[in-house]
GROMACS .gro file of C-alpha atoms in nm:
model
  246
    1MET     CA    1   0.186   4.694  10.653
    2ILE     CA    2   0.204   4.365  10.424
    3SER     CA    3   0.199   4.546  10.151
    4SER     CA    4   0.352   4.788  10.174
    5ASN     CA    5   0.686   4.592  10.333
    6ILE     CA    6   0.658   4.383   9.998
    7GLY     CA    7   0.584   4.644   9.764
    8GLU     CA    8   1.038   4.735   9.998
    9VAL     CA    9   1.149   4.421   9.860
   10VAL     CA   10   0.981   4.446   9.533
   11CYS     CA   11   1.184   4.788   9.524
   12ILE     CA   12   1.503   4.664   9.633
   13PHE     CA   13   1.478   4.392   9.400
   14VAL     CA   14   1.363   4.541   9.136
   15ALA     CA   15   1.643   4.772   9.082
   16ALA     CA   16   1.942   4.475   9.147
   17VAL     CA   17   1.783   4.283   8.870
   18LEU     CA   18   1.745   4.567   8.669
   19GLY     CA   19   2.148   4.672   8.685
   20ILE     CA   20   2.011   5.032   8.841
   21PRO     CA   21   2.153   5.270   9.122
   22ASP     CA   22   2.040   5.187   9.449
   23THR     CA   23   1.674   5.337   9.484
   24LEU     CA   24   1.649   5.392   9.861
   25ALA     CA   25   1.911   5.453  10.129
   26PRO     CA   26   1.922   5.265  10.454
   27VAL     CA   27   1.832   5.587  10.677
   28GLN     CA   28   1.569   5.598  10.419
   29LEU     CA   29   1.399   5.300  10.451
   30LEU     CA   30   1.421   5.371  10.831
   31TRP     CA   31   1.219   5.630  10.777
   32VAL     CA   32   0.935   5.505  10.615
   33ASN     CA   33   0.966   5.197  10.814
   34LEU     CA   34   0.918   5.365  11.135
   35VAL     CA   35   0.739   5.641  11.068
   36THR     CA   36   0.524   5.718  10.735
   37ASP     CA   37   0.392   5.258  10.794
   38GLY     CA   38   0.369   5.374  11.168
   39LEU     CA   39   0.133   5.613  11.200
   40PRO     CA   40  -0.211   5.527  10.989
   41ALA     CA   41  -0.135   5.134  11.015
   42THR     CA   42  -0.207   5.193  11.372
   43ALA     CA   43  -0.460   5.460  11.295
   44ILE     CA   44  -0.650   5.195  11.109
   45GLY     CA   45  -0.729   5.006  11.410
   46PHE     CA   46  -1.031   5.302  11.487
   47ASN     CA   47  -1.216   5.189  11.145
   48LYS     CA   48  -1.559   5.151  11.148
   49GLN     CA   49  -1.643   4.800  11.109
   50ASP     CA   50  -1.842   4.754  10.730
   51SER     CA   51  -2.239   4.841  10.662
   52ASP     CA   52  -2.300   4.463  10.509
   53VAL     CA   53  -2.088   4.291  10.798
   54MET     CA   54  -2.404   4.123  10.922
   55LYS     CA   55  -2.450   4.023  10.542
   56ALA     CA   56  -2.156   3.834  10.537
   57LYS     CA   57  -2.134   3.401  10.682
   58PRO     CA   58  -1.915   3.338  10.970
   59ARG     CA   59  -1.608   3.232  10.893
   60LYS     CA   60  -1.521   2.848  10.925
   61VAL     CA   61  -1.318   2.708  11.203
   62GLY     CA   62  -1.000   2.626  10.934
   63GLU     CA   63  -0.991   2.902  10.753
   64ALA     CA   64  -0.704   3.122  10.894
   65VAL     CA   65  -0.728   3.506  10.929
   66VAL     CA   66  -0.570   3.560  10.597
   67THR     CA   67  -0.758   3.445  10.349
   68GLY     CA   68  -0.579   3.336   9.960
   69TRP     CA   69  -0.751   3.559   9.838
   70LEU     CA   70  -0.619   3.856  10.061
   71PHE     CA   71  -0.288   3.798  10.053
   72PHE     CA   72  -0.316   3.737   9.710
   73ARG     CA   73  -0.407   4.112   9.719
   74TYR     CA   74  -0.159   4.152   9.931
   75LEU     CA   75   0.061   4.050   9.674
   76VAL     CA   76  -0.051   4.261   9.361
   77ILE     CA   77  -0.070   4.582   9.585
   78GLY     CA   78   0.265   4.505   9.706
   79VAL     CA   79   0.442   4.438   9.399
   80TYR     CA   80   0.286   4.755   9.256
   81VAL     CA   81   0.387   4.970   9.520
   82GLY     CA   82   0.778   4.808   9.455
   83LEU     CA   83   0.740   4.908   9.071
   84ALA     CA   84   0.626   5.302   9.058
   85THR     CA   85   0.883   5.299   9.364
   86VAL     CA   86   1.087   5.158   9.071
   87ALA     CA   87   1.002   5.338   8.849
   88GLY     CA   88   0.980   5.681   9.013
   89PHE     CA   89   1.345   5.686   9.015
   90ILE     CA   90   1.457   5.591   8.617
   91TRP     CA   91   1.189   5.854   8.593
   92TRP     CA   92   1.421   6.106   8.679
   93PHE     CA   93   1.733   5.995   8.494
   94ILE     CA   94   1.535   5.984   8.182
   95TYR     CA   95   1.290   6.176   8.157
   96SER     CA   96   1.282   6.446   8.405
   97ASP     CA   97   1.303   6.769   8.281
   98GLY     CA   98   1.577   6.822   8.587
   99GLY     CA   99   1.744   6.494   8.480
  100PRO     CA  100   1.974   6.439   8.270
  101LYS     CA  101   1.802   6.258   8.012
  102LEU     CA  102   2.031   5.915   8.024
  103THR     CA  103   1.899   5.631   7.744
  104TYR     CA  104   1.803   5.391   8.004
  105SER     CA  105   2.128   5.130   7.897
  106GLU     CA  106   2.391   5.427   7.995
  107LEU     CA  107   2.182   5.427   8.288
  108MET     CA  108   2.195   5.060   8.290
  109ASN     CA  109   2.600   5.105   8.261
  110PHE     CA  110   2.604   5.390   8.522
  111GLU     CA  111   2.877   5.151   8.695
  112THR     CA  112   3.162   5.179   8.371
  113CYS     CA  113   2.995   5.596   8.380
  114ALA     CA  114   3.434   5.667   8.436
  115LEU     CA  115   3.613   5.422   8.193
  116ARG     CA  116   3.409   5.587   7.909
  117GLU     CA  117   3.396   5.914   7.717
  118THR     CA  118   3.035   6.045   7.824
  119SER     CA  119   2.823   6.380   7.761
  120TYR     CA  120   2.722   6.441   8.106
  121PRO     CA  121   2.974   6.402   8.429
  122CYS     CA  122   2.981   6.101   8.706
  123SER     CA  123   2.848   6.247   8.981
  124ILE     CA  124   2.519   6.268   8.815
  125PHE     CA  125   2.445   5.923   8.927
  126GLU     CA  126   2.532   6.100   9.317
  127ASP     CA  127   2.253   6.348   9.291
  128ARG     CA  128   2.006   6.293   9.565
  129HIS     CA  129   1.708   6.384   9.343
  130PRO     CA  130   1.630   6.027   9.227
  131SER     CA  131   1.601   5.884   9.563
  132THR     CA  132   1.425   6.143   9.645
  133VAL     CA  133   1.192   6.093   9.409
  134ALA     CA  134   1.176   5.725   9.476
  135MET     CA  135   1.113   5.744   9.826
  136THR     CA  136   0.806   6.025   9.812
  137VAL     CA  137   0.648   5.790   9.603
  138LEU     CA  138   0.685   5.513   9.813
  139VAL     CA  139   0.545   5.752  10.080
  140VAL     CA  140   0.276   5.869   9.920
  141VAL     CA  141   0.185   5.484   9.746
  142GLU     CA  142   0.136   5.417  10.125
  143MET     CA  143  -0.095   5.690  10.214
  144PHE     CA  144  -0.345   5.625   9.917
  145ASN     CA  145  -0.236   5.260  10.003
  146ALA     CA  146  -0.371   5.300  10.397
  147LEU     CA  147  -0.726   5.465  10.248
  148ASN     CA  148  -0.740   5.194  10.046
  149ASN     CA  149  -0.785   4.966  10.398
  150LEU     CA  150  -1.037   5.200  10.558
  151SER     CA  151  -1.201   4.857  10.421
  152GLU     CA  152  -1.179   4.525  10.320
  153ASN     CA  153  -1.389   4.508  10.095
  154GLN     CA  154  -1.620   4.762   9.990
  155SER     CA  155  -1.535   5.064   9.839
  156LEU     CA  156  -1.407   5.430   9.920
  157LEU     CA  157  -1.703   5.525   9.761
  158VAL     CA  158  -1.929   5.386  10.026
  159ILE     CA  159  -1.699   5.388  10.301
  160THR     CA  160  -1.541   5.744  10.291
  161PRO     CA  161  -1.196   5.874  10.494
  162ARG     CA  162  -1.484   6.109  10.668
  163SER     CA  163  -1.546   5.744  10.802
  164ASN     CA  164  -1.166   5.739  11.009
  165LEU     CA  165  -1.055   6.076  11.092
  166TRP     CA  166  -0.782   5.880  11.269
  167LEU     CA  167  -0.676   5.815  10.962
  168VAL     CA  168  -0.692   6.063  10.802
  169GLY     CA  169  -0.507   6.274  11.059
  170SER     CA  170  -0.170   6.008  11.059
  171ILE     CA  171  -0.193   6.081  10.645
  172ILE     CA  172  -0.196   6.463  10.706
  173LEU     CA  173   0.137   6.414  11.003
  174THR     CA  174   0.309   6.156  10.821
  175MET     CA  175   0.323   6.384  10.487
  176VAL     CA  176   0.416   6.711  10.733
  177LEU     CA  177   0.656   6.513  10.861
  178HIS     CA  178   0.771   6.349  10.473
  179MET     CA  179   0.805   6.776  10.357
  180LEU     CA  180   0.999   6.872  10.681
  181ILE     CA  181   1.316   6.651  10.600
  182LEU     CA  182   1.272   6.758  10.244
  183TYR     CA  183   1.242   7.138  10.249
  184VAL     CA  184   1.443   7.161  10.588
  185HIS     CA  185   1.842   7.213  10.476
  186PRO     CA  186   1.967   7.018  10.859
  187LEU     CA  187   1.699   6.695  10.823
  188ALA     CA  188   1.790   6.719  10.417
  189VAL     CA  189   2.132   6.602  10.469
  190LEU     CA  190   2.076   6.405  10.789
  191PHE     CA  191   1.801   6.177  10.495
  192SER     CA  192   2.008   6.214  10.151
  193VAL     CA  193   1.698   6.411  10.029
  194THR     CA  194   1.660   6.731   9.848
  195PRO     CA  195   1.335   6.971   9.731
  196LEU     CA  196   1.132   6.815   9.479
  197SER     CA  197   1.002   7.026   9.211
  198TRP     CA  198   0.643   7.124   9.120
  199GLY     CA  199   0.686   6.834   8.806
  200GLU     CA  200   0.861   6.573   9.021
  201TRP     CA  201   0.564   6.593   9.243
  202THR     CA  202   0.313   6.590   8.958
  203ALA     CA  203   0.512   6.235   8.880
  204VAL     CA  204   0.505   6.080   9.207
  205LEU     CA  205   0.114   6.161   9.189
  206TYR     CA  206   0.078   6.060   8.898
  207LEU     CA  207   0.297   5.678   8.975
  208SER     CA  208   0.099   5.659   9.324
  209PHE     CA  209  -0.294   5.706   9.242
  210PRO     CA  210  -0.303   5.384   9.083
  211VAL     CA  211  -0.282   5.199   9.402
  212ILE     CA  212  -0.657   5.269   9.481
  213ILE     CA  213  -0.761   5.232   9.142
  214ILE     CA  214  -0.624   4.864   9.135
  215ASP     CA  215  -0.745   4.779   9.426
  216GLU     CA  216  -1.064   4.912   9.412
  217VAL     CA  217  -1.094   4.617   9.149
  218LEU     CA  218  -0.978   4.324   9.356
  219LYS     CA  219  -1.191   4.473   9.599
  220PHE     CA  220  -1.468   4.473   9.315
  221LEU     CA  221  -1.418   4.110   9.226
  222SER     CA  222  -1.368   4.065   9.631
  223ARG     CA  223  -1.758   4.199   9.673
  224ASN     CA  224  -1.892   4.019   9.333
  225THR     CA  225  -1.739   3.680   9.220
  226GLY     CA  226  -1.693   3.544   9.571
  227LEU     CA  227  -1.293   3.460   9.509
  228ARG     CA  228  -1.161   3.343   9.718
  229PHE     CA  229  -0.751   3.157   9.743
  230ARG     CA  230  -0.745   2.941  10.115
  231PHE     CA  231  -0.516   2.776  10.322
  232ARG     CA  232  -0.673   2.465  10.455
  233LEU     CA  233  -0.595   2.381  10.825
  234ARG     CA  234  -0.693   2.005  10.970
  235LYS     CA  235  -0.881   2.110  11.270
  236MET     CA  236  -0.777   1.838  11.509
  237ASP     CA  237  -0.476   2.081  11.436
  238LEU     CA  238  -0.656   2.378  11.585
  239LEU     CA  239  -0.808   2.150  11.888
  240PRO     CA  240  -0.559   2.107  12.262
  241LYS     CA  241  -0.367   1.802  12.270
  242ASP     CA  242  -0.616   1.583  12.533
  243ARG     CA  243  -0.917   1.666  12.294
  244ARG     CA  244  -0.677   1.540  11.966
  245ASP     CA  245  -0.622   1.219  12.186
  246ARG     CA  246  -0.949   1.113  12.177
   0.00000   0.00000   0.00000
């Protein structure tokens, strides 16, 4: 949930900095937060323990639940989620066979479209395809990220999705719900989305899958290099007030 929400913030921030149209509509963000985030996050509560759990050292008294290194990992994944979402949006305008194939400068200057001569209609910036691609990238990358969270440090090759069938089921259900809003017309209108072509789905998968590789690298570093950034707490802050006074 933390890394996914960081991704949504990064997505909105980067789009604003680049000066491109809004990547996601508010109703789409609401859908992602209430449905596609919630089901897998709940199912992660049924994860089995790591195979090497008894080899891990006990936590120190002053160690935070989320260590500095773990939060750094959340940031890395979150930044990638946000950048992939924006990349899906830009890809449709510039590279997609079904898109207008604009230049990047034309996309950045979309607000002045009506004030100059263009070879394309200004209504192209109101097309629902780019935001649908971006929203679908966000949903799919979060499903892959949910698989990353089967274990904090163990590889997906060691703790496979079969270890938590609740998570597998929640991912399938989430994708079915997402398909419904894409391909059932009344829902598509409600969520400002449109059906995607096979080429667009291929781009979505290409942009989403690398989150698995990134987290596998971070897990490898956690297991083999002992990287740890810690948030320090004073012991006295963890004691009841009456014991602190002593």
